[in-house]
Amino acid sequence: MELKEFAFGGLYIAPLLLYALLGALVTLALRWGLHRLLPGRRLWFEAWFDASLFLLSTAAIAFLAIGPGSP
């Protein structure tokens, strides 16, 4: 499957924008779950953790959406 723009109301939206929005939602859910799982511990460099978690979740969503067999 190729990356193609989505037409929404006459505007073309890049698929990476949609993947990033889904990645942000997944990041918020994972972050909430991790803070509930480890309530007494504080993460070191929390901003770096949030940024890397967002990057990993966005990359995983893009990988799953495109498919592993695509060039």
mmCIF file of N, CA, C and O in Angstrom:
data_model
loop_
_atom_site.group_PDB
_atom_site.id
_atom_site.type_symbol
_atom_site.label_atom_id
_atom_site.label_comp_id
_atom_site.label_asym_id
_atom_site.label_seq_id
_atom_site.Cartn_x
_atom_site.Cartn_y
_atom_site.Cartn_z
ATOM 1 N N MET A 1 0.842 -1.181 0.000
ATOM 2 C CA MET A 1 0.000 0.000 0.000
ATOM 3 C C MET A 1 0.885 1.242 0.000
ATOM 4 O O MET A 1 1.841 1.337 0.746
ATOM 5 N N GLU A 2 0.561 2.182 -0.822
ATOM 6 C CA GLU A 2 1.328 3.409 -0.913
ATOM 7 C C GLU A 2 0.778 4.463 0.047
ATOM 8 O O GLU A 2 -0.359 4.393 0.483
ATOM 9 N N LEU A 3 1.619 5.446 0.304
ATOM 10 C CA LEU A 3 1.157 6.601 1.067
ATOM 11 C C LEU A 3 0.484 7.564 0.098
ATOM 12 O O LEU A 3 1.104 8.042 -0.842
ATOM 13 N N LYS A 4 -0.768 7.815 0.309
ATOM 14 C CA LYS A 4 -1.513 8.742 -0.540
ATOM 15 C C LYS A 4 -2.213 9.752 0.346
ATOM 16 O O LYS A 4 -2.613 9.450 1.464
ATOM 17 N N GLU A 5 -2.384 10.951 -0.206
ATOM 18 C CA GLU A 5 -3.081 11.978 0.551
ATOM 19 C C GLU A 5 -4.563 11.650 0.641
ATOM 20 O O GLU A 5 -5.120 10.999 -0.216
ATOM 21 N N PHE A 6 -5.169 12.148 1.711
ATOM 22 C CA PHE A 6 -6.597 12.012 1.899
ATOM 23 C C PHE A 6 -7.254 13.333 1.548
ATOM 24 O O PHE A 6 -6.794 14.389 1.969
ATOM 25 N N ALA A 7 -8.327 13.277 0.773
ATOM 26 C CA ALA A 7 -9.078 14.484 0.442
ATOM 27 C C ALA A 7 -10.151 14.680 1.502
ATOM 28 O O ALA A 7 -10.977 13.800 1.752
ATOM 29 N N PHE A 8 -10.126 15.821 2.134
ATOM 30 C CA PHE A 8 -11.102 16.119 3.182
ATOM 31 C C PHE A 8 -11.600 17.541 2.969
ATOM 32 O O PHE A 8 -10.910 18.515 3.264
ATOM 33 N N GLY A 9 -12.794 17.692 2.414
ATOM 34 C CA GLY A 9 -13.368 19.005 2.182
ATOM 35 C C GLY A 9 -12.577 19.838 1.188
ATOM 36 O O GLY A 9 -12.475 21.047 1.344
ATOM 37 N N GLY A 10 -12.005 19.214 0.201
ATOM 38 C CA GLY A 10 -11.227 19.942 -0.787
ATOM 39 C C GLY A 10 -9.783 20.169 -0.389
ATOM 40 O O GLY A 10 -9.022 20.752 -1.156
ATOM 41 N N LEU A 11 -9.399 19.737 0.804
ATOM 42 C CA LEU A 11 -8.015 19.862 1.258
ATOM 43 C C LEU A 11 -7.356 18.498 1.218
ATOM 44 O O LEU A 11 -7.977 17.487 1.546
ATOM 45 N N TYR A 12 -6.111 18.488 0.814
ATOM 46 C CA TYR A 12 -5.352 17.243 0.827
ATOM 47 C C TYR A 12 -4.550 17.174 2.115
ATOM 48 O O TYR A 12 -3.805 18.083 2.448
ATOM 49 N N ILE A 13 -4.732 16.089 2.841
ATOM 50 C CA ILE A 13 -4.078 15.908 4.132
ATOM 51 C C ILE A 13 -3.072 14.775 3.998
ATOM 52 O O ILE A 13 -3.410 13.691 3.516
ATOM 53 N N ALA A 14 -1.857 15.030 4.418
ATOM 54 C CA ALA A 14 -0.816 14.020 4.362
ATOM 55 C C ALA A 14 -1.131 12.902 5.348
ATOM 56 O O ALA A 14 -1.622 13.155 6.451
ATOM 57 N N PRO A 15 -0.846 11.662 4.975
ATOM 58 C CA PRO A 15 -1.145 10.563 5.886
ATOM 59 C C PRO A 15 -0.303 10.602 7.155
ATOM 60 O O PRO A 15 -0.745 10.125 8.199
ATOM 61 N N LEU A 16 0.881 11.184 7.081
ATOM 62 C CA LEU A 16 1.713 11.264 8.279
ATOM 63 C C LEU A 16 1.055 12.128 9.356
ATOM 64 O O LEU A 16 1.240 11.872 10.552
ATOM 65 N N LEU A 17 0.265 13.114 8.957
ATOM 66 C CA LEU A 17 -0.461 13.926 9.942
ATOM 67 C C LEU A 17 -1.470 13.069 10.703
ATOM 68 O O LEU A 17 -1.581 13.170 11.924
ATOM 69 N N LEU A 18 -2.172 12.207 9.984
ATOM 70 C CA LEU A 18 -3.130 11.325 10.653
ATOM 71 C C LEU A 18 -2.416 10.321 11.549
ATOM 72 O O LEU A 18 -2.881 10.014 12.649
ATOM 73 N N TYR A 19 -1.270 9.805 11.078
ATOM 74 C CA TYR A 19 -0.502 8.880 11.905
ATOM 75 C C TYR A 19 0.011 9.579 13.160
ATOM 76 O O TYR A 19 0.045 8.982 14.235
ATOM 77 N N ALA A 20 0.410 10.836 13.038
ATOM 78 C CA ALA A 20 0.908 11.574 14.200
ATOM 79 C C ALA A 20 -0.211 11.837 15.206
ATOM 80 O O ALA A 20 0.012 11.778 16.419
ATOM 81 N N LEU A 21 -1.406 12.128 14.716
ATOM 82 C CA LEU A 21 -2.537 12.327 15.635
ATOM 83 C C LEU A 21 -2.880 11.038 16.372
ATOM 84 O O LEU A 21 -3.124 11.055 17.582
ATOM 85 N N LEU A 22 -2.877 9.925 15.647
ATOM 86 C CA LEU A 22 -3.113 8.636 16.313
ATOM 87 C C LEU A 22 -1.975 8.302 17.271
ATOM 88 O O LEU A 22 -2.203 7.759 18.354
ATOM 89 N N GLY A 23 -0.747 8.645 16.878
ATOM 90 C CA GLY A 23 0.404 8.422 17.752
ATOM 91 C C GLY A 23 0.307 9.229 19.033
ATOM 92 O O GLY A 23 0.693 8.758 20.108
ATOM 93 N N ALA A 24 -0.217 10.447 18.937
ATOM 94 C CA ALA A 24 -0.387 11.270 20.133
ATOM 95 C C ALA A 24 -1.418 10.651 21.076
ATOM 96 O O ALA A 24 -1.218 10.645 22.296
ATOM 97 N N LEU A 25 -2.495 10.115 20.522
ATOM 98 C CA LEU A 25 -3.506 9.473 21.365
ATOM 99 C C LEU A 25 -2.955 8.208 22.024
ATOM 100 O O LEU A 25 -3.199 7.962 23.209
ATOM 101 N N VAL A 26 -2.203 7.428 21.267
ATOM 102 C CA VAL A 26 -1.600 6.216 21.831
ATOM 103 C C VAL A 26 -0.585 6.588 22.906
ATOM 104 O O VAL A 26 -0.500 5.941 23.958
ATOM 105 N N THR A 27 0.179 7.640 22.665
ATOM 106 C CA THR A 27 1.166 8.099 23.640
ATOM 107 C C THR A 27 0.494 8.522 24.941
ATOM 108 O O THR A 27 0.962 8.172 26.035
ATOM 109 N N LEU A 28 -0.598 9.257 24.823
ATOM 110 C CA LEU A 28 -1.315 9.676 26.037
ATOM 111 C C LEU A 28 -1.847 8.477 26.810
ATOM 112 O O LEU A 28 -1.767 8.436 28.042
ATOM 113 N N ALA A 29 -2.371 7.491 26.089
ATOM 114 C CA ALA A 29 -2.895 6.297 26.761
ATOM 115 C C ALA A 29 -1.776 5.496 27.425
ATOM 116 O O ALA A 29 -1.918 5.050 28.572
ATOM 117 N N LEU A 30 -0.655 5.322 26.728
ATOM 118 C CA LEU A 30 0.466 4.586 27.309
ATOM 119 C C LEU A 30 1.066 5.321 28.499
ATOM 120 O O LEU A 30 1.419 4.716 29.508
ATOM 121 N N ARG A 31 1.172 6.627 28.371
ATOM 122 C CA ARG A 31 1.740 7.430 29.469
ATOM 123 C C ARG A 31 0.843 7.357 30.701
ATOM 124 O O ARG A 31 1.321 7.219 31.818
ATOM 125 N N TRP A 32 -0.460 7.435 30.480
ATOM 126 C CA TRP A 32 -1.398 7.339 31.604
ATOM 127 C C TRP A 32 -1.276 5.972 32.268
ATOM 128 O O TRP A 32 -1.257 5.872 33.492
ATOM 129 N N GLY A 33 -1.198 4.925 31.447
ATOM 130 C CA GLY A 33 -1.082 3.581 31.998
ATOM 131 C C GLY A 33 0.217 3.373 32.758
ATOM 132 O O GLY A 33 0.238 2.727 33.811
ATOM 133 N N LEU A 34 1.313 3.905 32.248
ATOM 134 C CA LEU A 34 2.594 3.766 32.936
ATOM 135 C C LEU A 34 2.617 4.536 34.252
ATOM 136 O O LEU A 34 3.185 4.067 35.236
ATOM 137 N N HIS A 35 1.993 5.697 34.290
ATOM 138 C CA HIS A 35 1.956 6.450 35.544
ATOM 139 C C HIS A 35 1.025 5.795 36.565
ATOM 140 O O HIS A 35 1.234 5.936 37.762
ATOM 141 N N ARG A 36 0.014 5.079 36.095
ATOM 142 C CA ARG A 36 -0.836 4.335 37.028
ATOM 143 C C ARG A 36 -0.130 3.085 37.526
ATOM 144 O O ARG A 36 -0.336 2.663 38.651
ATOM 145 N N LEU A 37 0.700 2.494 36.651
ATOM 146 C CA LEU A 37 1.418 1.280 37.011
ATOM 147 C C LEU A 37 2.557 1.570 37.987
ATOM 148 O O LEU A 37 2.807 0.796 38.904
ATOM 149 N N LEU A 38 3.230 2.685 37.802
ATOM 150 C CA LEU A 38 4.364 3.078 38.649
ATOM 151 C C LEU A 38 4.061 4.407 39.328
ATOM 152 O O LEU A 38 4.652 5.431 38.997
ATOM 153 N N PRO A 39 3.126 4.446 40.288
ATOM 154 C CA PRO A 39 2.714 5.734 40.852
ATOM 155 C C PRO A 39 3.776 6.396 41.719
ATOM 156 O O PRO A 39 3.878 7.614 41.748
ATOM 157 N N GLY A 40 4.583 5.619 42.426
ATOM 158 C CA GLY A 40 5.542 6.217 43.335
ATOM 159 C C GLY A 40 6.835 6.655 42.666
ATOM 160 O O GLY A 40 7.547 7.497 43.178
ATOM 161 N N ARG A 41 7.121 6.100 41.524
ATOM 162 C CA ARG A 41 8.371 6.406 40.842
ATOM 163 C C ARG A 41 8.167 7.535 39.850
ATOM 164 O O ARG A 41 7.152 7.633 39.187
ATOM 165 N N ARG A 42 9.183 8.353 39.742
ATOM 166 C CA ARG A 42 9.156 9.412 38.748
ATOM 167 C C ARG A 42 10.152 9.056 37.661
ATOM 168 O O ARG A 42 11.226 8.553 37.928
ATOM 169 N N LEU A 43 9.767 9.304 36.449
ATOM 170 C CA LEU A 43 10.654 9.000 35.327
ATOM 171 C C LEU A 43 11.726 10.081 35.210
ATOM 172 O O LEU A 43 11.446 11.264 35.333
ATOM 173 N N TRP A 44 12.945 9.661 34.982
ATOM 174 C CA TRP A 44 14.002 10.622 34.735
ATOM 175 C C TRP A 44 13.840 11.172 33.339
ATOM 176 O O TRP A 44 13.457 10.471 32.417
ATOM 177 N N PHE A 45 14.139 12.417 33.189
ATOM 178 C CA PHE A 45 14.053 13.075 31.884
ATOM 179 C C PHE A 45 12.697 12.805 31.240
ATOM 180 O O PHE A 45 12.591 12.230 30.167
ATOM 181 N N GLU A 46 11.660 13.235 31.903
ATOM 182 C CA GLU A 46 10.297 12.914 31.498
ATOM 183 C C GLU A 46 9.954 13.471 30.121
ATOM 184 O O GLU A 46 9.229 12.836 29.349
ATOM 185 N N ALA A 47 10.479 14.629 29.769
ATOM 186 C CA ALA A 47 10.210 15.194 28.446
ATOM 187 C C ALA A 47 10.824 14.327 27.345
ATOM 188 O O ALA A 47 10.209 14.117 26.296
ATOM 189 N N TRP A 48 12.044 13.816 27.583
ATOM 190 C CA TRP A 48 12.669 12.925 26.603
ATOM 191 C C TRP A 48 11.875 11.629 26.480
ATOM 192 O O TRP A 48 11.732 11.073 25.384
ATOM 193 N N PHE A 49 11.367 11.143 27.587
ATOM 194 C CA PHE A 49 10.560 9.918 27.573
ATOM 195 C C PHE A 49 9.289 10.128 26.767
ATOM 196 O O PHE A 49 8.920 9.283 25.950
ATOM 197 N N ASP A 50 8.621 11.261 26.977
ATOM 198 C CA ASP A 50 7.392 11.542 26.236
ATOM 199 C C ASP A 50 7.661 11.688 24.747
ATOM 200 O O ASP A 50 6.901 11.178 23.920
ATOM 201 N N ALA A 51 8.731 12.377 24.396
ATOM 202 C CA ALA A 51 9.065 12.563 22.978
ATOM 203 C C ALA A 51 9.401 11.237 22.307
ATOM 204 O O ALA A 51 8.953 10.968 21.185
ATOM 205 N N SER A 52 10.176 10.399 22.981
ATOM 206 C CA SER A 52 10.540 9.125 22.383
ATOM 207 C C SER A 52 9.343 8.187 22.313
ATOM 208 O O SER A 52 9.198 7.431 21.343
ATOM 209 N N LEU A 53 8.467 8.219 23.287
ATOM 210 C CA LEU A 53 7.265 7.395 23.252
ATOM 211 C C LEU A 53 6.358 7.821 22.103
ATOM 212 O O LEU A 53 5.790 6.985 21.404
ATOM 213 N N PHE A 54 6.245 9.127 21.866
ATOM 214 C CA PHE A 54 5.460 9.631 20.735
ATOM 215 C C PHE A 54 6.073 9.194 19.413
ATOM 216 O O PHE A 54 5.367 8.743 18.501
ATOM 217 N N LEU A 55 7.375 9.293 19.296
ATOM 218 C CA LEU A 55 8.049 8.899 18.063
ATOM 219 C C LEU A 55 7.882 7.409 17.795
ATOM 220 O O LEU A 55 7.577 6.999 16.664
ATOM 221 N N LEU A 56 8.046 6.590 18.811
ATOM 222 C CA LEU A 56 7.906 5.145 18.638
ATOM 223 C C LEU A 56 6.472 4.744 18.305
ATOM 224 O O LEU A 56 6.247 3.875 17.457
ATOM 225 N N SER A 57 5.504 5.359 18.947
ATOM 226 C CA SER A 57 4.118 4.999 18.665
ATOM 227 C C SER A 57 3.695 5.470 17.269
ATOM 228 O O SER A 57 2.985 4.747 16.561
ATOM 229 N N THR A 58 4.152 6.645 16.845
ATOM 230 C CA THR A 58 3.844 7.119 15.499
ATOM 231 C C THR A 58 4.495 6.233 14.445
ATOM 232 O O THR A 58 3.877 5.893 13.432
ATOM 233 N N ALA A 59 5.740 5.837 14.680
ATOM 234 C CA ALA A 59 6.423 4.955 13.737
ATOM 235 C C ALA A 59 5.741 3.593 13.670
ATOM 236 O O ALA A 59 5.614 3.006 12.586
ATOM 237 N N ALA A 60 5.288 3.071 14.795
ATOM 238 C CA ALA A 60 4.606 1.777 14.800
ATOM 239 C C ALA A 60 3.271 1.855 14.056
ATOM 240 O O ALA A 60 2.933 0.934 13.300
ATOM 241 N N ILE A 61 2.547 2.930 14.231
ATOM 242 C CA ILE A 61 1.274 3.094 13.530
ATOM 243 C C ILE A 61 1.509 3.221 12.036
ATOM 244 O O ILE A 61 0.792 2.617 11.223
ATOM 245 N N ALA A 62 2.510 3.988 11.629
ATOM 246 C CA ALA A 62 2.819 4.122 10.203
ATOM 247 C C ALA A 62 3.265 2.789 9.623
ATOM 248 O O ALA A 62 2.882 2.423 8.513
ATOM 249 N N PHE A 63 4.059 2.033 10.356
ATOM 250 C CA PHE A 63 4.522 0.721 9.891
ATOM 251 C C PHE A 63 3.342 -0.226 9.718
ATOM 252 O O PHE A 63 3.266 -0.949 8.721
ATOM 253 N N LEU A 64 2.437 -0.229 10.667
ATOM 254 C CA LEU A 64 1.280 -1.114 10.576
ATOM 255 C C LEU A 64 0.299 -0.678 9.478
ATOM 256 O O LEU A 64 -0.328 -1.517 8.840
ATOM 257 N N ALA A 65 0.187 0.624 9.259
ATOM 258 C CA ALA A 65 -0.740 1.131 8.248
ATOM 259 C C ALA A 65 -0.214 0.879 6.835
ATOM 260 O O ALA A 65 -0.981 0.538 5.935
ATOM 261 N N ILE A 66 1.084 1.029 6.643
ATOM 262 C CA ILE A 66 1.671 0.826 5.319
ATOM 263 C C ILE A 66 1.800 -0.656 5.012
ATOM 264 O O ILE A 66 1.537 -1.099 3.910
ATOM 265 N N GLY A 67 2.205 -1.412 5.998
ATOM 266 C CA GLY A 67 2.388 -2.843 5.803
ATOM 267 C C GLY A 67 3.847 -3.180 5.708
ATOM 268 O O GLY A 67 4.632 -2.434 5.110
ATOM 269 N N PRO A 68 4.256 -4.296 6.284
ATOM 270 C CA PRO A 68 5.678 -4.640 6.308
ATOM 271 C C PRO A 68 6.243 -5.058 4.962
ATOM 272 O O PRO A 68 7.422 -5.002 4.746
ATOM 273 N N GLY A 69 5.412 -5.439 3.980
ATOM 274 C CA GLY A 69 5.913 -5.902 2.703
ATOM 275 C C GLY A 69 6.093 -4.809 1.674
ATOM 276 O O GLY A 69 6.544 -5.067 0.566
ATOM 277 N N SER A 70 5.765 -3.578 1.991
ATOM 278 C CA SER A 70 5.884 -2.484 1.031
ATOM 279 C C SER A 70 7.334 -2.050 0.882
ATOM 280 O O SER A 70 8.083 -2.035 1.852
ATOM 281 N N PRO A 71 7.721 -1.636 -0.330
ATOM 282 C CA PRO A 71 9.107 -1.167 -0.524
ATOM 283 C C PRO A 71 9.357 0.196 0.053
ATOM 284 O O PRO A 71 8.555 0.985 0.266
#
